Short mmCIF file of C-alpha atoms in Angstrom, two decimals:
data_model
loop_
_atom_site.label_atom_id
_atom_site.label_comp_id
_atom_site.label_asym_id
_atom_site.label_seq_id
_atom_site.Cartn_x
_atom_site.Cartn_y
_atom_site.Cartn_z
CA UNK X 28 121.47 62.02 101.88
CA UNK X 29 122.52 62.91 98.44
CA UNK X 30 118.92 63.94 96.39
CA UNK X 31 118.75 64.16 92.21
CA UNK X 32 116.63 67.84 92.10
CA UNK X 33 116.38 67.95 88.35
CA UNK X 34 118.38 65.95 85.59
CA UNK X 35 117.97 66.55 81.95
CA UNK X 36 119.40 65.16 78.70
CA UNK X 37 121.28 67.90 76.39
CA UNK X 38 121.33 68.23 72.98
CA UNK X 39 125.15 68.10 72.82
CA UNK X 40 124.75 64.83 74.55
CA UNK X 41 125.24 66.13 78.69
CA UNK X 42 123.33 65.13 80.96
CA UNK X 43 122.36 68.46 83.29
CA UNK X 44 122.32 66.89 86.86
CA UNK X 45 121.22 69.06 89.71
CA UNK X 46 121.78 67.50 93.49
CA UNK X 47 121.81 68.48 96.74
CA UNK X 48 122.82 66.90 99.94
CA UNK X 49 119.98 66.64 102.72
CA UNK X 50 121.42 66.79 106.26
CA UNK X 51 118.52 66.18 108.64
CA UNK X 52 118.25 65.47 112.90
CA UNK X 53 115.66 65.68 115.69
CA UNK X 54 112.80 66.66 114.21
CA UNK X 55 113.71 66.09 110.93
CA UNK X 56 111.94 67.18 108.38
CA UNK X 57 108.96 68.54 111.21
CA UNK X 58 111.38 70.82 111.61
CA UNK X 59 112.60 74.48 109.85
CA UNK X 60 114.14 74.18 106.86
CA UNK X 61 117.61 76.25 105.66
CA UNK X 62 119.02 75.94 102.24
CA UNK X 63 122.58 76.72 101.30
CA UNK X 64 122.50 77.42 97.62
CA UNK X 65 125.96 77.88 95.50
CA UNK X 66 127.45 77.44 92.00
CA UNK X 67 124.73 79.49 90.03
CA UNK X 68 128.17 80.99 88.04
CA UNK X 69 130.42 78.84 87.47
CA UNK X 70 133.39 81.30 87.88
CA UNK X 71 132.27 81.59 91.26
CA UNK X 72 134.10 78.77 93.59
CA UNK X 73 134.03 80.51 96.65
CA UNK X 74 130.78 79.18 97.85
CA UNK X 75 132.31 75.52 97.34
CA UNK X 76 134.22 75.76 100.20
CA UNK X 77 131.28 76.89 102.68
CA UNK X 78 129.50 73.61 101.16
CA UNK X 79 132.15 71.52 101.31
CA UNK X 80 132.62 72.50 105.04
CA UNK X 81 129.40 72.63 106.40
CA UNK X 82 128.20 69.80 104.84
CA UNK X 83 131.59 68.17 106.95
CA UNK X 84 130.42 69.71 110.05
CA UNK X 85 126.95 68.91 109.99
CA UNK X 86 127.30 65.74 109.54
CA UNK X 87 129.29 64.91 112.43
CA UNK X 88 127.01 66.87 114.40
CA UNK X 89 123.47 65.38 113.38
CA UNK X 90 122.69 65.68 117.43
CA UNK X 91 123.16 68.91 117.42
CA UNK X 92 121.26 69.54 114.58
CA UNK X 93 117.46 70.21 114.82
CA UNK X 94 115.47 70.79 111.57
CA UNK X 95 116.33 70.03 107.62
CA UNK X 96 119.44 71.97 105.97
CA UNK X 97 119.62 71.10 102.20
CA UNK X 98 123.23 72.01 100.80
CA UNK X 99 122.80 73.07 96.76
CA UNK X 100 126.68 73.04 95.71
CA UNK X 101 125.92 74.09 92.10
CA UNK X 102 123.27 74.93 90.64
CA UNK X 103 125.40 75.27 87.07
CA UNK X 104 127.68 72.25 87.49
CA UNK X 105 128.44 72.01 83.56
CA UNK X 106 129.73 75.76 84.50
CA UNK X 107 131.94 74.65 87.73
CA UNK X 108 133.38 71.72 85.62
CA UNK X 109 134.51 74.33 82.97
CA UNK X 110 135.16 77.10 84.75
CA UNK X 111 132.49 79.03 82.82
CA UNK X 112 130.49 81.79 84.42
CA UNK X 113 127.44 81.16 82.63
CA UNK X 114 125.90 77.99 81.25
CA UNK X 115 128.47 76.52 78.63
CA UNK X 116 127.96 76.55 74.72
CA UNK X 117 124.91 78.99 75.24
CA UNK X 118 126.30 82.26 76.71
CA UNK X 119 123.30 81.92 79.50
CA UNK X 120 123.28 83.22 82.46
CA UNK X 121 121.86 80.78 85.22
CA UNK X 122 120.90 83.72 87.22
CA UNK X 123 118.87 85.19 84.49
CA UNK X 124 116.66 82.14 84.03
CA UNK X 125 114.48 81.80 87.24
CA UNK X 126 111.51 81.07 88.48
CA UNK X 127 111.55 78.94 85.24
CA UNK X 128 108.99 77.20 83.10
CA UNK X 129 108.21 73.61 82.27
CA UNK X 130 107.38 74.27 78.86
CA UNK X 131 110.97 76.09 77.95
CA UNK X 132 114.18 75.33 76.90
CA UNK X 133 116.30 72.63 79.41
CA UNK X 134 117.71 75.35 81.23
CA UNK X 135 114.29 76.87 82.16
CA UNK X 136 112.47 73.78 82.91
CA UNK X 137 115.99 73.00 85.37
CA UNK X 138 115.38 76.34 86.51
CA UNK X 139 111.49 75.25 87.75
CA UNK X 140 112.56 72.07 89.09
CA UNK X 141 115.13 74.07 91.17
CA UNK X 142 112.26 76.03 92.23
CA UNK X 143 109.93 74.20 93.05
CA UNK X 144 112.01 72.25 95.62
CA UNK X 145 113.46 75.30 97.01
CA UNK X 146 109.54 76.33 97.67
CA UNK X 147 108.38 75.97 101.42
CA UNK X 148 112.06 76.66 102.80
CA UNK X 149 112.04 78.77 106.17
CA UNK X 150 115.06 80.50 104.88
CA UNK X 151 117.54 80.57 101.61
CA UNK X 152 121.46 81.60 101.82
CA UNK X 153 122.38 82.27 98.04
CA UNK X 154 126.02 81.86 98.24
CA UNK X 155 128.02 84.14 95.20
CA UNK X 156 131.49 85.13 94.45
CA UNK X 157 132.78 88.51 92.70
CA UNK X 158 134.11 87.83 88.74
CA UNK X 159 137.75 87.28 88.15
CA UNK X 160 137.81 91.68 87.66
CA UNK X 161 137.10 92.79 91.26
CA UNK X 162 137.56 91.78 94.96
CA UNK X 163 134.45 92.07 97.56
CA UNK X 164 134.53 92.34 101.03
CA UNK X 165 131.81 89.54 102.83
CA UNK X 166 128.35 91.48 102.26
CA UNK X 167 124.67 90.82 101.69
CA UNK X 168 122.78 92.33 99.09
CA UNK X 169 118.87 92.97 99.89
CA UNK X 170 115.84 94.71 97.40
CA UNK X 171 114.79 97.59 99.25
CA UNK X 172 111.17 95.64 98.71
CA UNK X 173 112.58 93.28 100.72
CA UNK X 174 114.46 95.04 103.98
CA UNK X 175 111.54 95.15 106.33
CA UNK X 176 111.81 91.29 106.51
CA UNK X 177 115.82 90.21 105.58
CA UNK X 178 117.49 92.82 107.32
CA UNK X 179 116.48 91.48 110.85
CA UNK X 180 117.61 87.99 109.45
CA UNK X 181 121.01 89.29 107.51
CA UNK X 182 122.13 90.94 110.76
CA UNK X 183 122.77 87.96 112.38
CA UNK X 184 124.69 86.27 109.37
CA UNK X 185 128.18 87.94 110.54
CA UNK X 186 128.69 90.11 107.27
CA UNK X 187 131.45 93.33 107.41
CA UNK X 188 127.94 95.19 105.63
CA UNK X 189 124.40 94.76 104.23
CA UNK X 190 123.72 96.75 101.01
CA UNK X 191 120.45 97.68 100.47
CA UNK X 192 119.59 98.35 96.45
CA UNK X 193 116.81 100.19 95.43
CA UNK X 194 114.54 98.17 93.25
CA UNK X 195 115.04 99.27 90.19
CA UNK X 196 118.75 98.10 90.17
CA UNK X 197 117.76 94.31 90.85
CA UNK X 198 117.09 92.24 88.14
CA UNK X 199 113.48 89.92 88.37
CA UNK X 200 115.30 86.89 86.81
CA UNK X 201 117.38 86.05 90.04
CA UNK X 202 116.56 83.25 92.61
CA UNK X 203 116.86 85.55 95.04
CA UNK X 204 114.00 88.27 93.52
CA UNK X 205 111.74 85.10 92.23
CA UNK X 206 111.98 83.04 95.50
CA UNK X 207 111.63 86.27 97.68
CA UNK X 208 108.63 87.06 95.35
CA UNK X 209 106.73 83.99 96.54
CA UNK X 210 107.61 84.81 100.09
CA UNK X 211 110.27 82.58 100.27
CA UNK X 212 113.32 85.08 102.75
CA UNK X 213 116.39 84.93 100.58
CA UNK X 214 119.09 86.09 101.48
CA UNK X 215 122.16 87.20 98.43
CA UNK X 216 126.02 86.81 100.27
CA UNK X 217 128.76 88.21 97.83
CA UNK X 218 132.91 87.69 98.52
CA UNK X 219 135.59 87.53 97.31
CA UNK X 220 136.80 87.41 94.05
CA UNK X 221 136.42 85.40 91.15
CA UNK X 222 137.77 81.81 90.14
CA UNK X 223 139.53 81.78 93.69
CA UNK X 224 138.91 80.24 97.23
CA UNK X 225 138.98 82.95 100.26
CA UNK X 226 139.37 80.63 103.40
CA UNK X 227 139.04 83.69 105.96
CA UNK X 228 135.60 84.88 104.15
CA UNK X 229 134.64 80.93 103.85
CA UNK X 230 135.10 81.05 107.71
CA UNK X 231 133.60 84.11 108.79
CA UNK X 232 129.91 82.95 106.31
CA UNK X 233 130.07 79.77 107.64
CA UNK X 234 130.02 81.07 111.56
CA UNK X 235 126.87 83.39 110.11
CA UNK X 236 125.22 80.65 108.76
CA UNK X 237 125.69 78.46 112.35
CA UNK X 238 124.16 81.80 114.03
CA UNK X 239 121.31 82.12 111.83
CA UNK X 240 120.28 78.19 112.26
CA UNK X 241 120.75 78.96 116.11
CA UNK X 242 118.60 81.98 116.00
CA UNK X 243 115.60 79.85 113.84
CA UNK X 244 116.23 76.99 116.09
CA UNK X 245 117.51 74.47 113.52
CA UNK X 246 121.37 74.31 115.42
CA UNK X 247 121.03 73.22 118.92
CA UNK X 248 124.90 74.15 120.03
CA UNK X 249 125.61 77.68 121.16
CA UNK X 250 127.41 79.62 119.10
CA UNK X 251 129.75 82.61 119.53
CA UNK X 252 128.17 86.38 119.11
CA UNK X 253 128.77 87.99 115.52
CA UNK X 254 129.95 90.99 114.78
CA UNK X 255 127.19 94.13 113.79
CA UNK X 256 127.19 94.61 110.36
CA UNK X 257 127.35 98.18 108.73
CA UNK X 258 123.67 98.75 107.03
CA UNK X 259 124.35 101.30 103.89
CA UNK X 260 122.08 102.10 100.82
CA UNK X 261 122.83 103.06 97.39
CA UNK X 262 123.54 106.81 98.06
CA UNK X 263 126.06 105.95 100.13
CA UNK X 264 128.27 104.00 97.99
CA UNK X 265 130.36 105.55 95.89
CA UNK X 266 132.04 104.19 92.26
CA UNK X 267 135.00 104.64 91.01
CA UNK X 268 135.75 103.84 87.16
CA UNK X 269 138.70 104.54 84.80
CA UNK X 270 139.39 107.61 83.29
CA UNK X 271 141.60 105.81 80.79
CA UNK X 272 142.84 102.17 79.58
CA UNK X 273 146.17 100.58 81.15
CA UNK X 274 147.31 99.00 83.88
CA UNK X 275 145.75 99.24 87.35
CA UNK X 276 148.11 99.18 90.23
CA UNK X 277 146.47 99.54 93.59
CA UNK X 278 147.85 101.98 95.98
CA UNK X 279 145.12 101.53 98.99
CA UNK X 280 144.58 97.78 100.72
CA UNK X 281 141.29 96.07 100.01
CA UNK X 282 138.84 96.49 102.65
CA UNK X 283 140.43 99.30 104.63
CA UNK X 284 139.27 102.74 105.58
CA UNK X 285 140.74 105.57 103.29
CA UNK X 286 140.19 109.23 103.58
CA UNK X 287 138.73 111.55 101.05
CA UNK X 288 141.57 112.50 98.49
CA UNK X 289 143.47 109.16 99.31
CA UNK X 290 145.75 107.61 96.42
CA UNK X 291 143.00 104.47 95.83
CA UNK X 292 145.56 103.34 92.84
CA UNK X 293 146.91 104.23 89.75
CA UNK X 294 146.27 103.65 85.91
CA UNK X 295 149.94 103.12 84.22
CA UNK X 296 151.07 103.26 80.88
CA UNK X 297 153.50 100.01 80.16
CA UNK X 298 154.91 101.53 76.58
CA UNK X 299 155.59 104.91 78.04
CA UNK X 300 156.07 104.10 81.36
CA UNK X 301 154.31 106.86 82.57
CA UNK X 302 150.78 107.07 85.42
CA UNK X 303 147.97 108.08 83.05
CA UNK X 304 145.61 108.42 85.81
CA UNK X 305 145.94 108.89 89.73
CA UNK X 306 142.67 107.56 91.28
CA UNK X 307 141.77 109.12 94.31
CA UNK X 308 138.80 108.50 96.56
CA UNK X 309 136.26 110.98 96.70
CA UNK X 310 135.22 110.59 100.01
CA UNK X 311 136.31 109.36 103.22
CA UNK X 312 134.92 105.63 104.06
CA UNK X 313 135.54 101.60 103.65
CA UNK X 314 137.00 100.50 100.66
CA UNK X 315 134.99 97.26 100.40
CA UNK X 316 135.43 96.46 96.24
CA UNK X 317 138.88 96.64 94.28
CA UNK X 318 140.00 96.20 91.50
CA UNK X 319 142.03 92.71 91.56
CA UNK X 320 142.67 92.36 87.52
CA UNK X 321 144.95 94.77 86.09
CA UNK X 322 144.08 95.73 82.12
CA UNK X 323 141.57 98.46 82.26
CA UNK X 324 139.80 100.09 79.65
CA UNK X 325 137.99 103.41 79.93
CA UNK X 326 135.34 102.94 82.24
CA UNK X 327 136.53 99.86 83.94
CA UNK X 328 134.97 100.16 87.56
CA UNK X 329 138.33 100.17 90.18
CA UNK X 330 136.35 100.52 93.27
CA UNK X 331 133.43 101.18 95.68
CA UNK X 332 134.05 103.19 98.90
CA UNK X 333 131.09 102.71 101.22
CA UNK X 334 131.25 106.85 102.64
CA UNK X 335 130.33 108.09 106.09
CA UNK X 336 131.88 105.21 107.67
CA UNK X 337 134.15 106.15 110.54
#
């Protein structure tokens, strides 16, 4: 059942429309409660194709379905529409706005009404793509504050590896921090790459997200095991940024193992045609973020090499 969460009129004449698609069976809405939550950036398109799909499969499958799953396929649509990572015309970030307040601008009060109907969910899935700069391997990103109760969940969720930030790093304007805040288990899935559709990562969430219901009970068919995820922290990961501005060519694959001293890529000069920079991993370890656009400036990040992975 498609459901109106929040619609506002704009001043440029929109109208800001927030839905979601309720899939419910056997005990209905008695029963747990998932959320599948996706198009908070608008660059991000990746998580349209988990909706899209379960959304297909679910509803052919309402008798095998126990419990309430509500399917949020953007949160920004004015930003899917336009291809915009943040809210259109006001250089806002979507993800910057939450929990929200009914007295603010539009975007906050959408931001409340998107939270208050989130509230009471046994579990959130906040579905996000990499920008259009760098390629991610399928991860979930946890607060340190946070571990003691998502890790148990994210392990189950078929991820190549958790990443557990300290708190510092993680910004309070999220959904993820302000829903976890009320005690609300959120859990942050990043993939992928920017502006693009990865059907293999689409795949491998979608089977997490089937083993999670089964685990809480809400998906009554069995479901195949998942693979154990690698668990790292910050001090573990290690970045890799350009020494000067050019063209990145990568020289390693995306989400393989490299060892330390390993030709990662190299910064090229187009006028001179000469390498201005050989990048070289420091470490040996998984190479789970590239570099996927090729101007770089000084600085750029290239990469992240999760070390002491064998």
């Amino acid at each position: 059942m498609i459901q109106t969460v929040s619609k506002t009129e704009l001043p440029v004449g929109e109208m800001l429309t927030i839905q979601k698609n309720r899939i419910t069976g056997g005990k209905g809405e008695k029963g747990k409660r998932i959320c599948i939550v996706t198009g908070t950036h608008g660059d991000e398109l990746e998580g349209q194709y988990i909706a899209y799909r379960l959304a297909s499969i679910l509803q052919n499958n309402t008798d095998k379905l126990d419990g309430v799953v509500d399917i949020y396929p953007a949160l920004n649509p004015l930003g899917v529409s336009t291809i915009t990572r943040g809210l259109p015309q006001f250089d806002l970030d979507m993800n910057r706005v939450f929990p929200g307040t009914s007295g603010g601008s539009d975007y906050e009060y959408t931001a409340k009404q998107i939270t208050k109907d989130l509230t009471g969910a046994d579990l959130i899935i906040d579905l996000h793509a990499s920008n259009i700069f760098l390629r991610e391997m399928p991860q979930i990103r946890i607060n340190e504050v946070s571990e003691e109760k998502l890790l148990p969940i994210a392990m189950d969720m078929n991820m190549d590896f958790i990443w557990i930030h300290a708190n510092a790093t993680v910004l309070e304007g999220t959904l993820a921090y302000s829903m976890n805040a009320i005690g609300v288990p959120t859990l942050v899935v990043e993939m992928g790459v920017g502006m693009r559709i990865t059907k293999a990562y689409g795949e491998q969430v979608i089977h997490g997200i089937f083993k999670t219901m089964n685990k809480m009970g809400i998906w009554k068919d069995s479901v195949g095991p998942v693979a154990p995820p690698i668990v790292s922290r910050d001090g573990n990961v290690e970045f890799l940024n350009a020494g000067h501005s050019g063209i990145f060519i990568p020289r390693s694959a995306h989400a393989s193992m490299v060892h330390k001293d390993q030709l990662i890529g190299e910064i090229a000069d187009p006028l001179t045609g000469t390498v201005l920079e050989e990048v070289k991993s420091p470490v040996e370890g998984l190479l789970f973020t590239l570099r996927e656009y090729p101007v770089v400036n000084e600085g750029s990040l290239l990469a992240r090499i999760l070390g002491g992975v064998d």
